CSV table of C-alpha atoms and ligand atoms in Angstrom, one decimal:
chain,number,residue,atom,x,y,z
A,1,MET,CA,18.3,14.5,-23.4
A,2,THR,CA,19.5,12.2,-20.6
A,3,ARG,CA,20.1,13.8,-17.2
A,4,ARG,CA,22.4,12.4,-14.5
A,5,THR,CA,22.2,12.2,-10.7
A,6,ASP,CA,23.4,9.9,-8.0
A,7,VAL,CA,20.0,8.4,-7.1
A,8,VAL,CA,16.6,8.3,-8.8
A,9,VAL,CA,13.7,7.5,-6.4
A,10,ILE,CA,10.7,6.2,-8.4
A,11,GLY,CA,7.5,7.1,-6.7
A,12,GLY,CA,6.6,10.1,-4.5
A,13,GLY,CA,4.2,8.7,-2.0
A,14,GLN,CA,5.2,8.3,1.6
A,15,SER,CA,7.9,5.8,0.9
A,16,GLY,CA,9.6,7.9,-1.7
A,17,LEU,CA,9.5,11.0,0.6
A,18,ALA,CA,11.0,8.9,3.5
A,19,ALA,CA,13.9,7.8,1.2
A,20,GLY,CA,14.3,11.5,0.1
A,21,TYR,CA,14.5,12.5,3.7
A,22,HIS,CA,17.4,10.2,4.5
A,23,LEU,CA,19.3,10.7,1.2
A,24,ARG,CA,19.2,14.5,1.9
A,25,ARG,CA,20.5,14.0,5.4
A,26,LEU,CA,23.5,12.0,3.9
A,27,GLY,CA,24.2,14.7,1.4
A,28,ILE,CA,23.4,12.6,-1.6
A,29,GLU,CA,22.2,14.1,-4.8
A,30,PHE,CA,18.8,12.7,-5.9
A,31,VAL,CA,15.5,13.2,-7.7
A,32,ILE,CA,12.1,11.8,-7.0
A,33,LEU,CA,9.9,10.9,-10.0
A,34,ASP,CA,6.2,10.6,-9.4
A,35,ALA,CA,3.6,9.7,-12.0
A,36,GLN,CA,0.9,11.8,-10.3
A,37,GLU,CA,0.2,15.5,-10.6
A,38,ALA,CA,-0.3,16.1,-6.9
A,39,PRO,CA,1.4,15.0,-3.7
A,40,GLY,CA,0.0,12.2,-1.4
A,41,GLY,CA,0.6,8.9,-3.3
A,42,ALA,CA,-2.2,6.5,-2.9
A,43,TRP,CA,-3.9,8.4,-0.1
A,44,GLN,CA,-5.4,10.8,-2.8
A,45,HIS,CA,-7.5,7.9,-4.1
A,46,THR,CA,-9.0,6.1,-1.2
A,47,TRP,CA,-12.7,5.9,-0.3
A,48,ASP,CA,-14.2,8.9,1.5
A,49,SER,CA,-14.7,7.5,5.0
A,50,LEU,CA,-11.3,5.8,5.4
A,51,ARG,CA,-9.6,6.4,8.7
A,52,LEU,CA,-6.0,5.5,9.7
A,53,PHE,CA,-5.9,2.6,12.1
A,54,SER,CA,-3.4,4.5,14.3
A,55,PRO,CA,-3.5,7.9,15.9
A,56,ALA,CA,-1.6,10.7,14.1
A,57,ALA,CA,1.5,10.5,16.3
A,58,TYR,CA,2.0,6.9,15.4
A,59,SER,CA,1.6,7.5,11.7
A,60,SER,CA,4.5,9.7,11.1
A,61,LEU,CA,7.4,9.7,8.7
A,62,PRO,CA,11.1,10.3,9.9
A,63,GLY,CA,11.8,13.8,11.3
A,64,ARG,CA,8.3,15.2,11.7
A,65,LEU,CA,5.3,14.1,13.7
A,66,MET,CA,2.0,14.0,12.0
A,67,PRO,CA,-0.1,16.7,13.7
A,68,PRO,CA,-3.4,15.5,15.1
A,69,GLN,CA,-6.5,16.1,13.1
A,70,PRO,CA,-8.8,18.4,15.1
A,71,GLY,CA,-11.6,16.3,16.6
A,72,GLU,CA,-10.4,13.0,15.3
A,73,VAL,CA,-8.3,10.2,17.0
A,74,TYR,CA,-7.7,8.4,13.8
A,75,PRO,CA,-7.0,10.9,11.0
A,76,ASP,CA,-8.7,10.6,7.5
A,77,ALA,CA,-6.9,10.2,4.2
A,78,GLN,CA,-7.1,13.9,3.3
A,79,HIS,CA,-5.2,14.7,6.5
A,80,VAL,CA,-2.5,12.3,5.4
A,81,VAL,CA,-2.4,13.9,2.0
A,82,SER,CA,-1.9,17.4,3.7
A,83,TYR,CA,0.8,16.0,5.9
A,84,LEU,CA,2.7,14.5,3.0
A,85,ALA,CA,2.4,17.7,1.0
A,86,ASP,CA,3.7,19.7,3.9
A,87,TYR,CA,6.5,17.1,4.6
A,88,GLU,CA,7.7,17.4,1.0
A,89,LYS,CA,7.9,21.2,1.2
A,90,ARG,CA,9.4,21.4,4.6
A,91,TYR,CA,12.4,19.2,3.6
A,92,GLU,CA,12.6,20.7,0.0
A,93,LEU,CA,12.4,17.2,-1.5
A,94,PRO,CA,13.0,17.5,-5.3
A,95,VAL,CA,9.9,15.8,-6.6
A,96,GLU,CA,9.2,15.9,-10.4
A,97,ARG,CA,5.5,15.3,-10.8
A,98,GLY,CA,3.6,13.9,-13.8
A,99,VAL,CA,6.6,11.8,-14.7
A,100,SER,CA,6.0,8.1,-15.3
A,101,VAL,CA,8.9,5.6,-15.3
A,102,GLY,CA,8.4,3.0,-18.0
A,103,ALA,CA,11.7,1.1,-17.7
A,104,VAL,CA,15.0,0.7,-15.8
A,105,GLN,CA,17.9,-0.7,-17.8
A,106,CYS,CA,21.5,-1.5,-17.0
A,107,ASP,CA,23.8,0.9,-18.7
A,108,GLY,CA,27.4,0.0,-17.7
A,109,SER,CA,28.2,1.6,-14.3
A,110,PHE,CA,24.8,3.4,-14.3
A,111,LEU,CA,21.2,2.5,-14.2
A,112,GLN,CA,19.2,4.1,-17.0
A,113,VAL,CA,15.7,5.2,-16.0
A,114,GLU,CA,13.4,5.8,-19.0
A,115,THR,CA,10.4,8.0,-18.4
A,116,ASP,CA,7.7,9.7,-20.5
A,117,CYS,CA,9.7,13.0,-20.0
A,118,GLY,CA,13.1,11.9,-20.9
A,119,ALA,CA,15.8,9.6,-19.4
A,120,TRP,CA,17.9,9.7,-16.2
A,121,GLN,CA,21.2,8.0,-15.5
A,122,ALA,CA,21.7,7.1,-11.8
A,123,ARG,CA,24.3,5.3,-9.8
A,124,ALA,CA,21.4,3.7,-7.7
A,125,VAL,CA,17.7,3.6,-7.8
A,126,ILE,CA,15.1,3.3,-5.1
A,127,SER,CA,11.8,2.0,-6.3
A,128,ALA,CA,8.9,3.2,-4.1
A,129,THR,CA,6.0,2.7,-6.5
A,130,GLY,CA,3.6,1.0,-4.0
A,131,THR,CA,0.8,-1.3,-4.8
A,132,TRP,CA,-2.3,0.9,-5.3
A,133,THR,CA,-1.9,0.9,-9.1
A,134,ARG,CA,-1.9,-2.9,-9.2
A,135,PRO,CA,-5.2,-4.1,-7.8
A,136,PHE,CA,-5.6,-7.8,-7.6
A,137,LEU,CA,-8.7,-9.8,-8.5
A,138,PRO,CA,-8.8,-13.5,-8.0
A,139,ALA,CA,-9.9,-15.9,-10.9
A,140,VAL,CA,-13.3,-17.0,-10.0
A,141,PRO,CA,-15.4,-18.9,-12.4
A,142,GLY,CA,-18.2,-16.8,-14.1
A,143,ARG,CA,-16.6,-13.4,-13.7
A,144,ARG,CA,-17.2,-12.6,-17.4
A,145,GLU,CA,-20.8,-13.9,-17.2
A,146,PHE,CA,-21.9,-11.6,-14.4
A,147,GLN,CA,-24.0,-8.7,-15.8
A,148,GLY,CA,-23.8,-6.3,-12.9
A,149,ARG,CA,-20.9,-3.9,-11.9
A,150,GLN,CA,-17.5,-5.2,-10.6
A,151,LEU,CA,-15.3,-2.7,-8.6
A,152,HIS,CA,-12.1,-3.1,-6.8
A,153,THR,CA,-11.3,-1.5,-3.5
A,154,VAL,CA,-9.5,1.3,-5.6
A,155,GLN,CA,-12.7,2.3,-7.3
A,156,TYR,CA,-15.1,2.4,-4.2
A,157,ARG,CA,-15.9,5.9,-3.0
A,158,ASN,CA,-19.0,6.0,-0.8
A,159,PRO,CA,-22.3,4.3,0.0
A,160,GLU,CA,-24.3,7.0,-1.8
A,161,GLU,CA,-23.1,5.8,-5.1
A,162,LEU,CA,-24.6,2.4,-4.5
A,163,ALA,CA,-27.7,3.4,-2.4
A,164,GLY,CA,-30.5,0.9,-2.7
A,165,GLN,CA,-28.4,-1.7,-4.5
A,166,ARG,CA,-27.7,-5.3,-3.7
A,167,VAL,CA,-23.9,-5.3,-3.0
A,168,VAL,CA,-21.6,-8.2,-2.4
A,169,VAL,CA,-18.3,-7.2,-0.8
A,170,VAL,CA,-15.5,-9.9,-1.0
A,171,GLY,CA,-12.6,-9.9,1.4
A,172,GLY,CA,-11.8,-10.4,5.0
A,173,GLY,CA,-9.0,-8.0,5.5
A,174,ASN,CA,-9.1,-4.4,6.6
A,175,SER,CA,-10.4,-3.0,3.3
A,176,GLY,CA,-13.2,-5.5,3.1
A,177,ALA,CA,-14.3,-5.0,6.7
A,178,GLN,CA,-14.1,-1.2,6.4
A,179,ILE,CA,-16.0,-1.1,3.1
A,180,ALA,CA,-18.6,-3.6,4.5
A,181,ALA,CA,-19.1,-1.5,7.6
A,182,ASP,CA,-19.4,1.7,5.4
A,183,LEU,CA,-22.2,0.1,3.3
A,184,ALA,CA,-24.0,-1.8,6.1
A,185,GLY,CA,-27.4,-0.2,6.6
A,186,ASN,CA,-27.2,1.7,3.3
A,187,VAL,CA,-27.4,-1.2,0.9
A,188,ASP,CA,-28.6,-4.8,0.8
A,189,LEU,CA,-25.2,-6.2,1.9
A,190,THR,CA,-23.7,-9.6,1.6
A,191,TRP,CA,-20.1,-9.8,3.0
A,192,VAL,CA,-18.1,-12.8,1.9
A,193,THR,CA,-14.8,-13.9,3.4
A,194,GLN,CA,-12.5,-16.8,2.8
A,195,ARG,CA,-12.4,-17.7,6.4
A,196,PRO,CA,-14.5,-16.3,9.3
A,197,PRO,CA,-13.4,-12.7,10.0
A,198,ARG,CA,-10.6,-12.5,12.6
A,199,TYR,CA,-10.7,-9.3,14.5
A,200,LEU,CA,-7.8,-8.0,16.5
A,201,ALA,CA,-8.7,-7.2,20.1
A,202,ASP,CA,-10.5,-3.9,20.2
A,203,ASP,CA,-7.7,-2.1,22.0
A,204,ILE,CA,-5.1,-3.1,19.4
A,205,ASP,CA,-4.4,-0.5,16.7
A,206,GLY,CA,-1.5,0.2,14.3
A,207,ARG,CA,1.1,0.7,17.1
A,208,ALA,CA,0.7,-3.0,18.2
A,209,LEU,CA,0.9,-4.1,14.4
A,210,PHE,CA,4.1,-2.2,14.0
A,211,ASP,CA,5.5,-3.8,17.2
A,212,ALA,CA,4.5,-7.3,16.1
A,213,ALA,CA,6.0,-6.9,12.5
A,214,THR,CA,9.3,-5.7,14.0
A,215,ALA,CA,9.5,-8.5,16.6
A,216,ARG,CA,8.8,-11.0,13.9
A,217,ARG,CA,11.6,-9.7,11.7
A,218,ARG,CA,14.0,-9.7,14.6
A,219,ALA,CA,13.1,-13.3,15.4
A,220,LEU,CA,13.6,-14.4,11.9
A,221,ASP,CA,16.9,-12.5,11.5
A,222,ALA,CA,18.1,-14.2,14.7
A,223,GLY,CA,17.1,-17.7,13.3
A,224,ARG,CA,14.2,-18.2,15.8
A,225,THR,CA,10.8,-19.7,15.1
A,226,ASP,CA,8.4,-17.6,13.0
A,227,ASN,CA,5.6,-16.5,15.5
A,228,GLY,CA,3.4,-15.3,12.5
A,229,GLY,CA,3.9,-11.7,13.4
A,230,VAL,CA,0.9,-9.4,12.6
A,231,ALA,CA,-1.0,-12.3,11.1
A,232,SER,CA,-1.0,-14.1,14.4
A,233,LEU,CA,-3.0,-11.2,16.0
A,234,GLY,CA,-5.8,-11.3,13.4
A,235,ASP,CA,-6.8,-9.8,10.1
A,236,ILE,CA,-9.0,-6.8,10.8
A,237,VAL,CA,-8.2,-3.8,13.0
A,238,ALA,CA,-11.4,-3.1,14.9
A,239,VAL,CA,-11.4,0.8,14.0
A,240,PRO,CA,-14.5,2.5,15.5
A,241,PRO,CA,-16.8,2.2,12.4
A,242,VAL,CA,-16.1,-1.5,12.1
A,243,ARG,CA,-16.5,-2.1,15.7
A,244,GLU,CA,-19.8,-0.3,15.8
A,245,ALA,CA,-21.2,-2.2,12.8
A,246,ARG,CA,-20.0,-5.4,14.1
A,247,ASP,CA,-21.5,-4.8,17.6
A,248,VAL,CA,-25.0,-4.2,16.3
A,249,GLY,CA,-24.9,-7.3,14.2
A,250,LEU,CA,-24.5,-5.7,10.7
A,251,LEU,CA,-21.3,-7.4,9.9
A,252,THR,CA,-21.9,-11.1,9.5
A,253,ALA,CA,-19.9,-12.9,6.8
A,254,ARG,CA,-20.7,-15.7,4.6
A,255,PRO,CA,-18.1,-18.1,3.4
A,256,MET,CA,-16.5,-17.6,-0.1
A,257,PHE,CA,-18.9,-18.4,-3.0
A,258,ASP,CA,-17.5,-20.7,-5.8
A,259,ARG,CA,-18.9,-18.9,-8.8
A,260,LEU,CA,-20.5,-15.8,-10.3
A,261,THR,CA,-23.7,-16.3,-12.2
A,262,GLU,CA,-25.3,-13.7,-14.6
A,263,ASP,CA,-27.1,-12.0,-11.8
A,264,GLY,CA,-25.1,-12.7,-8.6
A,265,VAL,CA,-23.0,-15.2,-6.7
A,266,ALA,CA,-23.6,-18.9,-5.9
A,267,TRP,CA,-22.3,-21.2,-3.3
A,268,PRO,CA,-21.6,-25.0,-3.6
A,269,ASP,CA,-24.5,-25.8,-1.3
A,270,GLY,CA,-26.9,-24.5,-3.9
A,271,THR,CA,-27.6,-21.2,-2.3
A,272,SER,CA,-27.2,-17.9,-4.1
A,273,ALA,CA,-27.3,-14.1,-3.6
A,274,PRO,CA,-28.4,-11.7,-6.4
A,275,ALA,CA,-26.1,-8.7,-6.8
A,276,ASP,CA,-26.0,-5.4,-8.6
A,277,THR,CA,-22.5,-4.7,-7.7
A,278,ILE,CA,-19.6,-6.8,-6.4
A,279,ILE,CA,-16.7,-5.1,-4.7
A,280,TRP,CA,-13.5,-7.0,-4.8
A,281,CYS,CA,-11.5,-6.2,-1.7
A,282,THR,CA,-8.9,-8.8,-2.6
A,283,GLY,CA,-5.6,-6.9,-2.3
A,284,PHE,CA,-2.8,-5.7,-4.4
A,285,ARG,CA,0.5,-6.7,-6.1
A,286,PRO,CA,3.7,-4.6,-6.2
A,287,ALA,CA,3.9,-2.2,-9.1
A,288,LEU,CA,7.2,-3.4,-10.5
A,289,ALA,CA,6.6,-3.7,-14.3
A,290,HIS,CA,9.4,-1.0,-14.9
A,291,PHE,CA,12.0,-3.7,-13.9
A,292,ALA,CA,10.9,-6.3,-16.5
A,293,GLY,CA,14.0,-5.7,-18.6
A,294,LEU,CA,16.4,-6.4,-15.7
A,295,ARG,CA,15.2,-10.0,-15.4
A,296,LEU,CA,15.5,-10.1,-11.6
A,297,ARG,CA,14.7,-13.2,-9.7
A,298,GLY,CA,11.6,-13.3,-7.5
A,299,THR,CA,8.5,-15.1,-6.5
A,300,ARG,CA,4.9,-14.0,-6.2
A,301,GLY,CA,5.5,-10.7,-8.1
A,302,HIS,CA,8.3,-9.7,-5.7
A,303,ILE,CA,12.0,-9.2,-6.5
A,304,ALA,CA,14.4,-11.1,-4.2
A,305,THR,CA,16.0,-8.8,-1.6
A,306,ILE,CA,18.3,-8.6,1.3
A,307,GLY,CA,16.7,-5.9,3.4
A,308,THR,CA,15.7,-3.4,0.7
A,309,ARG,CA,18.6,-4.3,-1.7
A,310,SER,CA,17.9,-6.5,-4.7
A,311,ILE,CA,20.1,-9.6,-4.6
A,312,ASP,CA,20.7,-9.6,-8.3
A,313,GLU,CA,21.1,-5.9,-8.8
A,314,PRO,CA,22.8,-4.2,-5.8
A,315,ARG,CA,22.3,-0.7,-7.2
A,316,LEU,CA,18.5,-1.2,-6.8
A,317,HIS,CA,16.6,-0.8,-3.5
A,318,LEU,CA,12.9,-1.6,-3.1
A,319,LEU,CA,11.0,0.4,-0.4
A,320,GLY,CA,7.5,0.2,1.1
A,321,TYR,CA,5.9,-2.8,-0.7
A,322,GLY,CA,5.3,-4.9,2.4
A,323,ASP,CA,7.1,-6.8,5.1
A,324,TRP,CA,9.4,-8.4,2.5
A,325,THR,CA,11.1,-4.9,2.1
A,326,GLY,CA,11.2,-4.3,5.9
A,327,PRO,CA,8.9,-4.9,8.8
A,328,ALA,CA,5.6,-2.8,8.4
A,329,SER,CA,7.4,-1.0,5.5
A,330,ALA,CA,4.0,-0.4,3.8
A,331,THR,CA,2.9,1.8,6.7
A,332,LEU,CA,3.7,5.4,7.5
A,333,ILE,CA,5.5,4.6,10.8
A,334,GLY,CA,7.2,1.5,9.5
A,335,VAL,CA,8.9,2.9,6.3
A,336,GLY,CA,11.4,5.2,8.1
A,337,ARG,CA,13.7,2.5,9.2
A,338,PRO,CA,14.1,0.7,5.9
A,339,ALA,CA,14.4,4.1,4.2
A,340,ARG,CA,17.3,5.0,6.4
A,341,GLU,CA,19.0,1.6,5.8
A,342,ALA,CA,18.6,1.9,2.1
A,343,ALA,CA,20.0,5.5,2.0
A,344,ARG,CA,23.0,4.3,4.1
A,345,GLU,CA,23.7,1.4,1.9
A,346,ILE,CA,23.6,3.6,-1.1
A,347,ALA,CA,25.9,6.1,0.4
A,348,GLY,CA,28.4,3.2,1.0
A,349,LEU,CA,28.1,2.2,-2.6
A,350,ILE,CA,28.5,5.5,-4.3
A,351,ARG,CA,31.3,6.6,-2.0
A,352,SER,CA,33.3,3.5,-2.3
B,401,FAD,P1,1.9,4.9,-2.8
B,401,FAD,O1,1.3,5.7,-1.8
B,401,FAD,O2,1.0,4.0,-3.7
B,401,FAD,O3,2.8,5.8,-3.7
B,401,FAD,C1,3.6,5.4,-4.8
B,401,FAD,C2,3.7,6.5,-5.8
B,401,FAD,O4,4.4,6.1,-6.9
B,401,FAD,C3,2.4,7.0,-6.3
B,401,FAD,O5,2.3,8.4,-6.4
B,401,FAD,C4,2.3,6.5,-7.8
B,401,FAD,O6,1.7,7.2,-8.7
B,401,FAD,C5,3.8,6.4,-8.1
B,401,FAD,N1,4.2,5.5,-9.1
B,401,FAD,C6,3.8,4.2,-9.3
B,401,FAD,N2,4.4,3.7,-10.4
B,401,FAD,C7,5.1,4.7,-10.9
B,401,FAD,C8,6.0,4.7,-12.1
B,401,FAD,N3,6.1,3.7,-12.9
B,401,FAD,N4,6.7,5.9,-12.4
B,401,FAD,C9,6.6,7.0,-11.6
B,401,FAD,N5,5.7,7.1,-10.4
B,401,FAD,C10,5.0,5.8,-10.2
B,401,FAD,N6,-0.8,2.6,6.5
B,401,FAD,C11,-0.7,3.2,7.7
B,401,FAD,O7,0.4,3.5,8.2
B,401,FAD,N7,-1.9,3.4,8.4
B,401,FAD,C12,-3.1,3.0,8.0
B,401,FAD,O8,-4.1,3.3,8.6
B,401,FAD,C13,-3.2,2.4,6.7
B,401,FAD,N8,-4.4,2.1,6.1
B,401,FAD,C14,-4.5,1.7,4.8
B,401,FAD,C15,-5.7,1.4,4.3
B,401,FAD,C16,-5.8,0.9,3.0
B,401,FAD,C17,-7.1,0.7,2.4
B,401,FAD,C18,-4.7,0.7,2.2
B,401,FAD,C19,-4.7,0.1,0.9
B,401,FAD,C20,-3.4,0.9,2.8
B,401,FAD,C21,-3.3,1.4,4.1
B,401,FAD,N9,-2.0,1.6,4.7
B,401,FAD,C22,-2.0,2.1,5.9
B,401,FAD,C23,-0.8,1.2,4.0
B,401,FAD,C24,0.1,2.3,3.4
B,401,FAD,O9,0.3,3.4,4.1
B,401,FAD,C25,-0.2,2.7,2.0
B,401,FAD,O10,-0.4,1.5,1.1
B,401,FAD,C26,0.8,3.7,1.3
B,401,FAD,O11,0.0,4.3,0.5
B,401,FAD,C27,2.1,3.1,0.7
B,401,FAD,O12,2.9,4.1,0.3
B,401,FAD,P2,4.0,4.1,-0.8
B,401,FAD,O13,4.6,5.4,-0.9
B,401,FAD,O14,4.8,2.9,-0.7
B,401,FAD,O15,3.0,3.9,-2.2
């Protein structure tokens, strides 16, 4: 059976919910399809000690401030999951869970959304599938020869699982630094980064990142020089656990190795480090496989957009994947504005 609605939102994490909030305000009929059985998107799956890099009030979706977490300035992931579950309920967002979208096809004046629970026809689609389901691992020689365990950020949980092991953490971004800090003192740690770690000033948190991303977008839109945005400030937010580990000298990084061996990693200068486990904190790619059939243009796994709208398929909007779909749109505070713009454009399209 094929069901019909005005808008199908694919993904029920924070981005899908922000889209739902604005669609509802504009009186547009929609459904949100989410592959997971429970609310919270990627926040359900992070490591145990993860803390937001902004206080609660600066980590809020449109319409409703995130309440503070008692006793914590920077809330944990479980607090975000509870907030998102409450948000969804409060605004009565129509989320269908346990529904995985396999493909989106063009069907005359509709887009046909194929799922493992039947099909939908929609006049527009918002894709908000995030990146968590597409971990990226770089091609490094010897990855198959290494006999130990290899994890990605998405599989790491806590230091207890790796107690007493020799662990190599790869990556100089926030995930790499936070996981290295989590492990420091609990395992025999080697932290490896492509360039020396670049910490943001200790007093800078997610608020400043949001401001920097917004200023950069405005400058680019006005044809001014690219000031580098967030990247110009540094790579690592010095959240308290990272700051503490760094300040007592537990976070010293080595440069990137050039290959894996059977029992560890090796550098070009002939030095090596044995390892039981390597944790690749090497980022993500957007989860966009469901659009393969539409053959949309794009580079680096992206789809070409103006704002959130696909250039080649104007009935399709992309939300929350990164700065390419709106300044700081992959953050709680940043996704509200592009979600509003996407909903407004869609309202214009379906009411024209
Ligand atoms: P997700 O949360 O990944 O939700 C996407 C949903 O879509 C999921 O439920 C998924 O199952 C579903 N889905 C995927 N494919 C399909 C499909 N084909 N069919 C149906 N459903 C599908 N942001 C902040 O604001 N503050 C922070 O402190 C912060 N810290 C972060 C720390 C880490 C380690 C990471 C990785 C990110 C952090 N972020 C932070 C960034 C950001 O908030 C998250 O990445 C956020 O989860 C993105 O939300 P989303 O809704 O776009 O994607």
